[in-house]
Coordinates of C-alpha atoms in Angstrom, one line a residue:
X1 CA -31.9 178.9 -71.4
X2 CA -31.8 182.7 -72.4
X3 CA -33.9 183.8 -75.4
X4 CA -31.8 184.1 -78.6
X5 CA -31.4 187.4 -79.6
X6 CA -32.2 186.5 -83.6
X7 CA -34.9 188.4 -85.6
X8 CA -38.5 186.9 -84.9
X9 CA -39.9 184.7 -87.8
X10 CA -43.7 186.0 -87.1
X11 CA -44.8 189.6 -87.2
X12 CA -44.9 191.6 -83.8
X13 CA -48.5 190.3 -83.1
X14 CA -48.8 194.1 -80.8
X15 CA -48.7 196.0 -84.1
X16 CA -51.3 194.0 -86.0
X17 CA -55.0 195.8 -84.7
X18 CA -56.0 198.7 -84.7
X19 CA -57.6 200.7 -81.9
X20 CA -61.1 200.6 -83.3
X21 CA -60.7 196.7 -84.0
X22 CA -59.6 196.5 -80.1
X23 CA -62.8 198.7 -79.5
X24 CA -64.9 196.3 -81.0
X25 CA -63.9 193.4 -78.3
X26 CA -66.3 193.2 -75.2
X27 CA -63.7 191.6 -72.7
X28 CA -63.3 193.2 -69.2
X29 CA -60.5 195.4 -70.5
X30 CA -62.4 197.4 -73.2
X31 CA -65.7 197.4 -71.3
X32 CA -65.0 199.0 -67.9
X33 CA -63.8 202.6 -69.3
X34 CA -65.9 205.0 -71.6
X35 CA -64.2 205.0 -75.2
X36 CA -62.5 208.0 -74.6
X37 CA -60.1 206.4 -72.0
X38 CA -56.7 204.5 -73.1
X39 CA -56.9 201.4 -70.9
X40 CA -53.6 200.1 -70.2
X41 CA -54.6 198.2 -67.1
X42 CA -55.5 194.6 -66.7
X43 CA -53.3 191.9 -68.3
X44 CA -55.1 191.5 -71.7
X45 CA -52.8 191.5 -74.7
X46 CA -54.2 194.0 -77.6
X47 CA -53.0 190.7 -80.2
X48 CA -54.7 188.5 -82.5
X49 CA -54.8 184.9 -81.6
X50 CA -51.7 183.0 -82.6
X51 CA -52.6 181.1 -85.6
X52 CA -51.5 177.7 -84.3
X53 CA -54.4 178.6 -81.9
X54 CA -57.2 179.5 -83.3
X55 CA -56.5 177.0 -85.7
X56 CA -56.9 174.6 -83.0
X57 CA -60.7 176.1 -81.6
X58 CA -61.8 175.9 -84.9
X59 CA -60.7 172.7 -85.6
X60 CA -62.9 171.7 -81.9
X61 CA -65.9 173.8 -82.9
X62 CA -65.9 172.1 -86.6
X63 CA -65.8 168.6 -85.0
X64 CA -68.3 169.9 -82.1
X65 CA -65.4 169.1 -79.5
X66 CA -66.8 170.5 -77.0
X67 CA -67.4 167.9 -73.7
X68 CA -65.2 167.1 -70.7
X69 CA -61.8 167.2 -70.7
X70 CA -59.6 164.6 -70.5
X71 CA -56.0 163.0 -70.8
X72 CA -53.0 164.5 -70.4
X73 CA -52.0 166.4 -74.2
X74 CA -51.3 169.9 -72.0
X75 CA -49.0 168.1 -69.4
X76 CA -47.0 166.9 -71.7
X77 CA -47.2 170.2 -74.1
X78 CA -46.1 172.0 -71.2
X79 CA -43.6 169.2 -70.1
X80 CA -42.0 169.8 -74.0
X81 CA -42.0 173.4 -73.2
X82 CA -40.3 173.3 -70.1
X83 CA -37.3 171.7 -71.0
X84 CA -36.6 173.5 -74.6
X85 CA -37.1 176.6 -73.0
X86 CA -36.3 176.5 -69.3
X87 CA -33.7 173.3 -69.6
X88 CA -35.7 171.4 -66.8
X89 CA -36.9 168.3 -67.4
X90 CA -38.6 167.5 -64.2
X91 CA -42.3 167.8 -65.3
X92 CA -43.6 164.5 -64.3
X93 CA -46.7 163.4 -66.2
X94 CA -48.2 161.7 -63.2
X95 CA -47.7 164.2 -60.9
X96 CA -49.6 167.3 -62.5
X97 CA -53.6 167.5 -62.6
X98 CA -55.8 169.9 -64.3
X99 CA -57.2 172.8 -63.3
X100 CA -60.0 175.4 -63.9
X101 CA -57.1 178.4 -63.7
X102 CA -53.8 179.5 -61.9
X103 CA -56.1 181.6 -59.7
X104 CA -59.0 178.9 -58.3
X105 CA -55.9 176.4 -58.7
X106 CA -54.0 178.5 -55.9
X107 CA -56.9 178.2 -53.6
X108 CA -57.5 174.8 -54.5
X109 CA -53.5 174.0 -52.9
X110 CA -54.1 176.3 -50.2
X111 CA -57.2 174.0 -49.3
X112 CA -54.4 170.7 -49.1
X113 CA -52.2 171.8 -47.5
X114 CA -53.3 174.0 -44.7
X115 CA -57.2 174.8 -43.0
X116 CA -58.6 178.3 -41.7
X117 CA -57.3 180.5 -39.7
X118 CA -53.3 179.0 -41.0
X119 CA -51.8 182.2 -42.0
X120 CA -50.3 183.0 -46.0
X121 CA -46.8 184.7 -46.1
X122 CA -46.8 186.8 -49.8
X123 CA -44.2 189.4 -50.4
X124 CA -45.9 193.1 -51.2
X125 CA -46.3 194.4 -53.3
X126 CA -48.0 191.7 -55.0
X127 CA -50.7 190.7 -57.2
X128 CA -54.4 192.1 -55.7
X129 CA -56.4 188.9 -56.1
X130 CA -53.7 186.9 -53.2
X131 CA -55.4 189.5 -50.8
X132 CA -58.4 189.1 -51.8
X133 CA -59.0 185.0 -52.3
X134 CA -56.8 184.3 -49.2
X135 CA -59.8 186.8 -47.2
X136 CA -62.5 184.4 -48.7
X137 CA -60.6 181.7 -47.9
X138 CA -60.1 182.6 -44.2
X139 CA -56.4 182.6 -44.1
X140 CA -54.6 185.3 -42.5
X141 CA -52.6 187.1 -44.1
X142 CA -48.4 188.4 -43.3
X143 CA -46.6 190.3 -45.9
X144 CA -42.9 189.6 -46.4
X145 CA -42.5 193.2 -48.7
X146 CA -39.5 192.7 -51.4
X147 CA -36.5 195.3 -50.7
X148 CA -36.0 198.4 -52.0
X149 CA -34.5 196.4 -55.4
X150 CA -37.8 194.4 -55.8
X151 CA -36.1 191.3 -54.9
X152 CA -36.3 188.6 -52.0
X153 CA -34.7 189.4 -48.9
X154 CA -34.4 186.3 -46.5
X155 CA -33.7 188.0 -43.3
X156 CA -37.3 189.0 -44.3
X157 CA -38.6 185.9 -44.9
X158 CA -37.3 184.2 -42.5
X159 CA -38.7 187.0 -39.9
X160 CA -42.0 186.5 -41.4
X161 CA -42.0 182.2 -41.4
X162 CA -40.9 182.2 -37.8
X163 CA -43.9 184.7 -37.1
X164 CA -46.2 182.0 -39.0
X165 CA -45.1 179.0 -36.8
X166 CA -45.7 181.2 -33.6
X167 CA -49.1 179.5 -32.6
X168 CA -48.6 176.2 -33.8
X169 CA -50.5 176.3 -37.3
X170 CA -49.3 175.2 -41.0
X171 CA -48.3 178.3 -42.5
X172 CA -47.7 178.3 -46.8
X173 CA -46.0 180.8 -48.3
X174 CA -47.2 182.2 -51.8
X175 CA -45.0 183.0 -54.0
X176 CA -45.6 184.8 -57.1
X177 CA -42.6 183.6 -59.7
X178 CA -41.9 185.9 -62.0
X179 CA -43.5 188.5 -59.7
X180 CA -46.2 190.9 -60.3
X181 CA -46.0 193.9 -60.7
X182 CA -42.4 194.3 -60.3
X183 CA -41.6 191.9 -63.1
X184 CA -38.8 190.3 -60.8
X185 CA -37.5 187.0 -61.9
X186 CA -36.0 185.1 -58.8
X187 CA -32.5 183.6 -59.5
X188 CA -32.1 179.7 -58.6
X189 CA -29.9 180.7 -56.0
X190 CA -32.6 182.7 -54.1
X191 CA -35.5 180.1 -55.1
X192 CA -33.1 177.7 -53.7
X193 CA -32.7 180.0 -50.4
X194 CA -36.7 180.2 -50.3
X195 CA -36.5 176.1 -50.4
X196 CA -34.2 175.8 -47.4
X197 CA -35.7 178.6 -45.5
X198 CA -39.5 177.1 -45.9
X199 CA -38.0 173.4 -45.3
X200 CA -36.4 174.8 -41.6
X201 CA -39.2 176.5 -40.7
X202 CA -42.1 174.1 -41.8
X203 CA -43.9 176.2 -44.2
X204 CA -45.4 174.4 -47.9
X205 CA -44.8 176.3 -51.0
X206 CA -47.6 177.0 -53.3
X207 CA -45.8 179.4 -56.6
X208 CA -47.8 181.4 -59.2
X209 CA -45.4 180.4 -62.5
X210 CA -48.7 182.0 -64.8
X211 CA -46.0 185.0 -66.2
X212 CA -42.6 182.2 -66.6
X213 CA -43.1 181.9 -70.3
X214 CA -42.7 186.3 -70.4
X215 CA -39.4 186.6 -70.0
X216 CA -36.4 189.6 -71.7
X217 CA -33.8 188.3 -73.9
X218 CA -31.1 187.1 -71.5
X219 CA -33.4 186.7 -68.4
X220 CA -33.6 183.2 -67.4
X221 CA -37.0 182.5 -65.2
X222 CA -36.3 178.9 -63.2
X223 CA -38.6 176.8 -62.2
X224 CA -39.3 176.7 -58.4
X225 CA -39.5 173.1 -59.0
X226 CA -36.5 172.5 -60.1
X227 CA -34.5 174.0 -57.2
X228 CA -32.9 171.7 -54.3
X229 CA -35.2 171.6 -51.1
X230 CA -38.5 172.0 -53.2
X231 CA -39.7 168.6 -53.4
X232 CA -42.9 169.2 -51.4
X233 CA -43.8 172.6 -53.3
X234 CA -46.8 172.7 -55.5
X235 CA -46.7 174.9 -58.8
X236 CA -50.0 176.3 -60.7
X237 CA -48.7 176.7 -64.5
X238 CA -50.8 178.1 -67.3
X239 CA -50.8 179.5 -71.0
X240 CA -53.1 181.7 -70.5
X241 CA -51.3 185.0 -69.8
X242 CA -48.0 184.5 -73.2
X243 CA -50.6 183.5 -75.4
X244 CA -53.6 186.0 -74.3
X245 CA -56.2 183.2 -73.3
X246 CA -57.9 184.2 -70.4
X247 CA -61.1 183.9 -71.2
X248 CA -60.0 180.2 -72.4
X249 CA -59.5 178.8 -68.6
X250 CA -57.1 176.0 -68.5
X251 CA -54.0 175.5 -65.6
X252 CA -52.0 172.9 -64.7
X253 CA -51.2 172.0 -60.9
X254 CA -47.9 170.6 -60.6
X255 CA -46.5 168.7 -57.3
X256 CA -43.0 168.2 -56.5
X257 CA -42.1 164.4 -55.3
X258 CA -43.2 165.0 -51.3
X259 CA -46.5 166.9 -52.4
X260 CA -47.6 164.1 -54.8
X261 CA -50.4 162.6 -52.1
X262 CA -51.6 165.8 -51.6
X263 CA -52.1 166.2 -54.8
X264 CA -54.1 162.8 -55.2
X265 CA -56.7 164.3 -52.7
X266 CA -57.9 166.9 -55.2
X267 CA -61.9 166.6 -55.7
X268 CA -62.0 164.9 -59.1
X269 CA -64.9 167.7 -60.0
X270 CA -62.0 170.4 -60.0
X271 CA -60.1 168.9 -62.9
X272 CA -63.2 170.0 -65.7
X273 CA -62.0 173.2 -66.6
X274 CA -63.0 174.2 -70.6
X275 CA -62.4 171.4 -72.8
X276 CA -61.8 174.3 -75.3
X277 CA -59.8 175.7 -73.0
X278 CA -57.3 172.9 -72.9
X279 CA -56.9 172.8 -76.4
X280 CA -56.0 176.0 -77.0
X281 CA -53.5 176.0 -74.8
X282 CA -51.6 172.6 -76.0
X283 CA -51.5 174.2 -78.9
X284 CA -50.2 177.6 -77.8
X285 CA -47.3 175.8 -75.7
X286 CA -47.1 173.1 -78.6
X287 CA -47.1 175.4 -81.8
X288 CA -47.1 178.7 -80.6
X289 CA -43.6 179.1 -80.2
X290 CA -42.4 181.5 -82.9
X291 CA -45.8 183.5 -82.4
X292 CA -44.2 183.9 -78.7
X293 CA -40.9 184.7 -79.8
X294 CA -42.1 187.7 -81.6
X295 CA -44.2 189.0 -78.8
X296 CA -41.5 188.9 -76.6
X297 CA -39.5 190.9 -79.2
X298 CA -42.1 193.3 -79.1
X299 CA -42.3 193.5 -75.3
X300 CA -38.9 194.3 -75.0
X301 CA -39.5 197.0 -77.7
X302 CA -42.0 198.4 -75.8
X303 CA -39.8 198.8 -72.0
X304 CA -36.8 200.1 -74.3
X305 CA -39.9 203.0 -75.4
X306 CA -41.3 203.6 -72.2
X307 CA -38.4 204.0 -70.6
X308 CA -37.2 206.8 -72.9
X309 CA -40.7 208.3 -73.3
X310 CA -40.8 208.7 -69.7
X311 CA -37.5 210.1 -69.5
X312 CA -38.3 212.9 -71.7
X313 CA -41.6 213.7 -70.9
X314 CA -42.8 212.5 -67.0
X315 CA -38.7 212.4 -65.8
X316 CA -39.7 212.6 -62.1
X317 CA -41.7 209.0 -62.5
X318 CA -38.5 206.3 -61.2
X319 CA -39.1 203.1 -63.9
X320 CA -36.8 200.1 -63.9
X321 CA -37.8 197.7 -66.7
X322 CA -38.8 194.1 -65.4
X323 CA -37.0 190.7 -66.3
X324 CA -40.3 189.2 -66.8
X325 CA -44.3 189.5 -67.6
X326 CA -45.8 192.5 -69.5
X327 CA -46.4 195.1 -67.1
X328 CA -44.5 198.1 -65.6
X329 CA -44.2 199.4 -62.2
X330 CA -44.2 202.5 -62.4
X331 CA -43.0 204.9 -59.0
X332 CA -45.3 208.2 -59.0
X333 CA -44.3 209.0 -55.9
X334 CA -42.0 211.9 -57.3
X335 CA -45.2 213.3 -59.2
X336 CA -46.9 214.7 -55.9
X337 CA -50.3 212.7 -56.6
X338 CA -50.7 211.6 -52.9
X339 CA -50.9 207.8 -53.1
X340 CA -53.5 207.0 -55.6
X341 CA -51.7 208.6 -58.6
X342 CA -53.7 206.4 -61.4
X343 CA -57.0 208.2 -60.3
X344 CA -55.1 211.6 -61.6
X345 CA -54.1 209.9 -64.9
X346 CA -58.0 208.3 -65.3
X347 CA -59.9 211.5 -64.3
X348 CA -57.4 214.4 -66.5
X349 CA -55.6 212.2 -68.8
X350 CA -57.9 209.5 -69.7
X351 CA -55.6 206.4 -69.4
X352 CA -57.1 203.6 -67.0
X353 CA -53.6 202.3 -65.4
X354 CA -54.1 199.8 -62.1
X355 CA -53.4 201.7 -59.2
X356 CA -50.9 200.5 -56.7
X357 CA -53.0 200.4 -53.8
X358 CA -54.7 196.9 -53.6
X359 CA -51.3 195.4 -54.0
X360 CA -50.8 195.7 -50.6
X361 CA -47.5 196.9 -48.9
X362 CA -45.5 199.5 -51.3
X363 CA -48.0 199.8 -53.1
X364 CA -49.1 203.3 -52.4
X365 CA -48.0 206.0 -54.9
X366 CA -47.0 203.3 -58.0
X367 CA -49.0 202.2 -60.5
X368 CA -49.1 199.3 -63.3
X369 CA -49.2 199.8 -66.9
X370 CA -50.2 197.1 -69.0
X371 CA -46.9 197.2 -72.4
X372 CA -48.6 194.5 -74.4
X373 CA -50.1 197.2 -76.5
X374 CA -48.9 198.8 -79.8
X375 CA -46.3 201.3 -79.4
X376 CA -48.5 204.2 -81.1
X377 CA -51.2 203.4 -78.2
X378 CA -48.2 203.4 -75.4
X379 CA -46.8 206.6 -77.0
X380 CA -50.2 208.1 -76.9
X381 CA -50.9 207.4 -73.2
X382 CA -47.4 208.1 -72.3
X383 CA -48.6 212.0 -73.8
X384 CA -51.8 211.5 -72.1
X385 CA -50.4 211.0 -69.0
X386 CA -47.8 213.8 -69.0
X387 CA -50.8 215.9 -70.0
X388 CA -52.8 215.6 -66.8
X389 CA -49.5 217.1 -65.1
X390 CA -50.1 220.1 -66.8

């Protein structure tokens, strides 16, 4: 169901730190740059915990909670979440299994449902790491690119599955739902058309669902799931991105009815992920619901004020506002920066924005700003960036 549009009953958790309190964190966003640069690029949130979660961890640590994992209190968090939020109630318990992440869960699928050298249809451009675990993994790669509105096109698709099938091998399509970078979220009707086109042509569906809980007030994300055709899809589902828990690993890997032996023949060892980890996230997707609401509130804030501070000051940079997660695409291409325009930004402005590049495909000339900030720090590198223009 859409979000209601009714005044959030938790404080925007973006406007609660300051940028020396961020400062003082030693994750991979605030280490990489000197302190001088703004870093608005990986997907860490600059919030507090949700209360309802740290609650939880210091609950664990108090007890000493701290062994294996077990049981199956996130499934059924997530199960709860799914159908208060996204009206689907097709989570079945039995056929989910914990993961380490979304990320080591995606190549974990791959490993079940297809072997080396079986290639990996994604649609550029599209989140770096596909690229780069699908090289490790020894699966070629063929890039379906979205159209020029950042949205599926089956002639496309179906181009690129018939390609897979050529020599025989058991191609899987990848599909990143709600897409990064573009923020895209895929209408049941074209999830649906995904379904049918991967059922004619004999391709598995593996779907990154990490951004579905991010969504706009009056975007609906859908479940691939829940679509017609999808039964033998497999879905990797985490907290970790709404609630800013990365460094908290915990997924969930989710098998439609067809995929459920495949799903039986993960290695057992893979379903030890942080005991921690787990907890923190039943109780993100359990209690963290009004926290949520109010980020989301504050995300949507944030696209209204990039959108108008890019309009006044950088007015050749082409921004549409996603549906879903909290990062922007930003087209530079109007900018005359050659293809790499977040080195210019980095090197005279001092914002650290991801560059477009490694996303493969239509990539070249964008880049992707991280919005789950304060709006006094987007304001700022907004300046910045206009700045190195000049």
């Amino acid at each position: 169901m859409p979000r209601d549009l009714v005044a959030p009953r938790v404080a925007n958790p973006l406007c609660q730190l300051s940028l020396e309190q961020l400062r003082r964190r030693t994750s991979l966003k605030w280490r990489t740059y000197p302190e001088d640069v703004l870093p608005l690029w990986v997907a860490e949130m600059d919030v507090p915990l949700a209360e309802p979660v740290a609650q939880a961890i210091l609950d664990a640590v108090a007890l000493g909670d701290t062994g294996y994992p077990t049981g199956r209190g996130y499934a059924e968090a997530l199960a709860k979440f799914a159908s208060e939020r996204w009206d689907w109630d097709g989570l079945t318990l039995e056929r989910t299994a914990i993961v380490p992440d979304v990320m080591l869960g995606i190549v974990e699928m791959l490993k079940l449902v297809s072997g080396p050298g079986d290639p990996v249809i994604v649609n550029s451009p599209v989140y770096p790491p596909f690229y780069q675990l699908l090289e490790n993994l020894g699966r070629p790669i063929i890039e379906a690119p979205l159209g020029a509105d950042d949205r599926l096109d089956p002639a496309v698709l179906q181009d690129a599955f018939e390609h897979a099938r050529e020599d025989g091998s058991r191609p899987v399509y990848l599909l990143c739902s709600p897409h990064n970078p573009t923020g895209t979220v895929h209408t049941a009707d074209e999830l649906a058309d995904v379904a049918a086109l991967a059922r004619t042509g004999g391709v598995r569906v593996v779907v990154d669902e990490i951004h579905a809980p991010i969504v706009a007030a009056g975007a609906i994300f859908v479940p691939y799931l829940s679509v017609p055709g999808s039964e033998s899809g497999l879905s990797l589902m985490s907290a970790s991105k709404a609630w800013n828990l990365a460094g908290l690993k915990a997924a969930l890997a989710i098998a439609g009815p067809e995929a459920a032996d495949d799903l039986e023949r993960l290695p057992e060892a893979i379903g030890h992920p942080s005991h921690v980890g787990i907890i923190a996230h039943t109780a993100a997707l359990r209690d963290g619901g009004d926290w949520l609401d109010s980020l989301l509130t504050g995300v949507d804030d944030n696209r209204r004020l990039l959108a108008h501070l890019l309009a006044e000051q950088l007015p050749a940079v082409r921004y549409a506002p996603g549906q879903a997660t909290y990062l922007a695409w930003l087209d530079c291409r109007g900018l005359g920066l050659d293809d790499d325009p977040a080195a210019v930004f980095l090197e005279r402005g001092r914002v650290a924005l991801s560059s477009g590049i490694p996303f493969g495909t239509g990539g070249a000339g964008f880049v992707r700003l991280n919005l789950a900030t304060s709006p006094t720090l987007l304001t700022e590198a907004v300046r910045r960036m206009a700045a190195a223009l000049g």
